[in-house]
Every structure is written in C-alpha cells, then in structure tokens.
Amino acid sequence: AQSVSQHNHHVILSEAASLELGCNYSYGGTVNLFWYVQYPGQHLQLLLKYFSGDPLVKGIKGFEAEFIKSKFSFNLRKPSVQWSDTAEYFCAVNAHNTGGFKTIFGAGTRLFVKA
Amino acid sequence: GAVVSQHPSRVICKSGTSVKIECRSLDFQATTMFWYRQFPKQSLMLMATSNEGSKATYEQGVEKDKFLINHASLTLSTLTVTSAHPEDSSFYICSAKASGVSDTQYFGPGTRLTVL
C-alpha cells in the first residue's frame, strides 16, 4: 500500500535558522509530489510540487524541495525561516493507478518559529 | 488563484440527524472533487473521490450509505453525513481539481462537525 512518512511531528526553530523537513514515500510507480502548508486558522495551500524534470523544485516564500528518486524522498528546505513560517506542513504523494490517481498525505509536521 | 469554498464552516447537530456540507469551486470548473476527514493532530484521510455526473468512489472502510456524496455540477459537490453519531465529529475538508493536465488540488477551508 502507498504511504507517506514525515519524520518530524514537531519542529521548533529560531528565526534565521535553516529548515529541512523530511518526507519519504512508498510507491514504485510514477508519482507527483507536493508540499502543502496550513497556517493557523487557514486552509491548506500549495507550497510547491514536482511532476517531472529538474528534481530541485522552487516554491513560494523561499521554500524548495528536492526529489531523490533512489531514496523515495522529497524533503522540504528553507535556508532561513521567519516567524511567519509557523504552520503545519504536509507532504503529499499523488500516485497514478489503473483506477485513476489518489493523493496520500503524510501526518504533517508542526513548525514553530521563535521570534 | 483557484478558490474553493465550503459551507457551513461549523455545524453542531444532535445524534441521529443528517448534516449536509457543500463544497464549491468558485472560479473554475472542477471535474473531480475529493472529500477528506482530518482528526485532531492527524493528517487528512481521503474518504472519497467525486467525479461530476457519476457515482463517487469511496475509500476502503468508508461507509457509502453513511457519507452520501453528490457531485451534481462542475462547481458543486455535497457530502451528507446521515444519522450522525458523536464519533462522526471531525473536520471535513474538500478539495477540487480543475479539468486539464494539472494534478494540483485546491482545498476548501474545512467544516467542523460536532455531533452531540
């Protein structure tokens, strides 16, 4: 069965620290990969996505993610976090099956950035 | 960007009653809509995939007679929780995918259901 694993459930950083959130998936076929963010009191928003091409994907607000196929990973990074990055981050995998496609979400990582 | 709305944002109902939640794509046509359930401090669990004009596809373990889904138009899908019980209390989120090549989903703000 397909699954998405996010390694950290809670992360606390100080402003200007670097961020890396891990995401691994289990699926042997073609996948599309996403990172979503949910700010406090708001709904899910797309941060970035990978479909094909350059495995290093740039997203909004200075975020980027790297798809490493051999490691089944799609880690999210930001060189210098800000207080406004406090949110919950979800990795998601969209896997193509014979019946169509289905998006599976990781459990999420809550990031708290101290001012 | 694409906007998806949900109504109501919060609903409190008595056990045994039915509740309908609407999901609308406001500025695009959604051939496919998804319904998720999110438990506290947990991730989104896909309940069903709804395609306009056809029956919804339910995930394993989701009772189709309890969670009725209707995708009557390209901009509206409804989820009806029938004979709700306290264990149905949860945060229900819909998302919509526009027709075309993108696999990007746009999420609604969610509906908090509390069954007393």
CSV table of N, CA and C in Angstrom, one decimal, chain A residues 59-96:
chain,number,residue,atom,x,y,z
A,59,GLY,N,9.6,26.7,-4.6
A,59,GLY,CA,8.2,27.1,-4.4
A,59,GLY,C,8.0,28.5,-3.9
A,60,ILE,N,6.9,28.8,-3.3
A,60,ILE,CA,6.7,30.1,-2.8
A,60,ILE,C,7.4,30.4,-1.5
A,61,LYS,N,7.5,31.6,-1.2
A,61,LYS,CA,8.1,32.1,0.1
A,61,LYS,C,9.4,31.5,0.4
A,62,GLY,N,10.2,31.2,-0.6
A,62,GLY,CA,11.6,30.8,-0.4
A,62,GLY,C,11.8,29.3,-0.1
A,63,PHE,N,10.7,28.6,-0.2
A,63,PHE,CA,10.9,27.1,0.0
A,63,PHE,C,11.3,26.4,-1.2
A,64,GLU,N,12.0,25.3,-1.0
A,64,GLU,CA,12.4,24.4,-2.1
A,64,GLU,C,12.3,23.0,-1.6
A,65,ALA,N,12.3,22.1,-2.6
A,65,ALA,CA,12.3,20.7,-2.2
A,65,ALA,C,13.0,19.9,-3.3
A,66,GLU,N,13.7,18.8,-2.8
A,66,GLU,CA,14.4,18.0,-3.8
A,66,GLU,C,13.9,16.6,-3.8
A,67,PHE,N,13.6,16.2,-5.0
A,67,PHE,CA,13.1,14.8,-5.2
A,67,PHE,C,14.3,13.9,-5.5
A,68,ILE,N,14.5,12.9,-4.6
A,68,ILE,CA,15.6,12.0,-4.8
A,68,ILE,C,14.9,10.6,-5.0
A,69,LYS,N,14.9,10.2,-6.3
A,69,LYS,CA,14.1,9.0,-6.6
A,69,LYS,C,14.6,7.8,-6.0
A,70,SER,N,16.0,7.7,-5.9
A,70,SER,CA,16.6,6.5,-5.3
A,70,SER,C,16.3,6.3,-3.8
A,71,LYS,N,16.0,7.4,-3.2
A,71,LYS,CA,15.7,7.4,-1.8
A,71,LYS,C,14.2,7.5,-1.5
A,72,PHE,N,13.4,7.7,-2.5
A,72,PHE,CA,12.0,7.9,-2.4
A,72,PHE,C,11.7,9.0,-1.4
A,73,SER,N,12.5,10.1,-1.6
A,73,SER,CA,12.3,11.2,-0.7
A,73,SER,C,12.0,12.5,-1.4
A,74,PHE,N,11.4,13.4,-0.7
A,74,PHE,CA,11.0,14.7,-1.2
A,74,PHE,C,11.1,15.7,0.0
A,75,ASN,N,12.3,16.0,0.4
A,75,ASN,CA,12.5,16.8,1.6
A,75,ASN,C,12.3,18.3,1.3
A,76,LEU,N,11.7,19.0,2.2
A,76,LEU,CA,11.4,20.4,2.1
A,76,LEU,C,12.5,21.2,2.8
A,77,ARG,N,13.0,22.3,2.2
A,77,ARG,CA,14.0,23.1,2.8
A,77,ARG,C,13.7,24.6,2.7
A,78,LYS,N,14.3,25.3,3.6
A,78,LYS,CA,14.3,26.8,3.5
A,78,LYS,C,15.6,27.2,4.3
A,79,PRO,N,16.4,28.1,3.7
A,79,PRO,CA,17.7,28.4,4.2
A,79,PRO,C,17.5,29.2,5.5
A,80,SER,N,16.5,30.1,5.6
A,80,SER,CA,16.4,31.0,6.7
A,80,SER,C,14.9,31.2,7.0
A,81,VAL,N,14.4,30.6,8.1
A,81,VAL,CA,13.0,30.7,8.4
A,81,VAL,C,12.6,32.0,9.1
A,82,GLN,N,11.3,32.3,9.0
A,82,GLN,CA,10.8,33.5,9.6
A,82,GLN,C,9.7,33.1,10.6
A,83,TRP,N,9.4,34.0,11.5
A,83,TRP,CA,8.3,33.8,12.4
A,83,TRP,C,7.0,33.4,11.7
A,84,SER,N,6.8,34.1,10.5
A,84,SER,CA,5.6,33.8,9.8
A,84,SER,C,5.5,32.5,9.1
A,85,ASP,N,6.6,31.7,9.2
A,85,ASP,CA,6.6,30.3,8.7
A,85,ASP,C,6.0,29.3,9.6
A,86,THR,N,5.6,29.8,10.8
A,86,THR,CA,5.0,28.9,11.8
A,86,THR,C,3.7,28.4,11.2
A,87,ALA,N,3.6,27.1,11.1
A,87,ALA,CA,2.4,26.5,10.4
A,87,ALA,C,2.6,25.0,10.5
A,88,GLU,N,1.7,24.3,9.9
A,88,GLU,CA,1.8,22.8,9.7
A,88,GLU,C,2.0,22.5,8.3
A,89,TYR,N,3.0,21.6,8.0
A,89,TYR,CA,3.4,21.3,6.7
A,89,TYR,C,3.1,19.8,6.4
A,90,PHE,N,2.5,19.6,5.2
A,90,PHE,CA,2.1,18.3,4.8
A,90,PHE,C,2.8,17.9,3.5
A,91,CYS,N,3.4,16.8,3.5
A,91,CYS,CA,3.9,16.2,2.3
A,91,CYS,C,2.8,15.3,1.7
A,92,ALA,N,2.7,15.3,0.4
A,92,ALA,CA,1.6,14.5,-0.2
A,92,ALA,C,2.2,13.9,-1.5
A,93,VAL,N,1.7,12.7,-1.8
A,93,VAL,CA,2.1,12.0,-3.0
A,93,VAL,C,0.8,11.6,-3.8
A,94,ASN,N,0.9,11.9,-5.0
A,94,ASN,CA,-0.2,11.6,-5.9
A,94,ASN,C,0.3,10.5,-6.8
A,95,ALA,N,-0.3,9.3,-6.6
A,95,ALA,CA,0.2,8.1,-7.4
A,95,ALA,C,-0.8,7.7,-8.4
A,96,HIS,N,-0.3,7.4,-9.6
A,96,HIS,CA,-1.1,7.0,-10.7
A,96,HIS,C,-1.4,5.5,-10.6
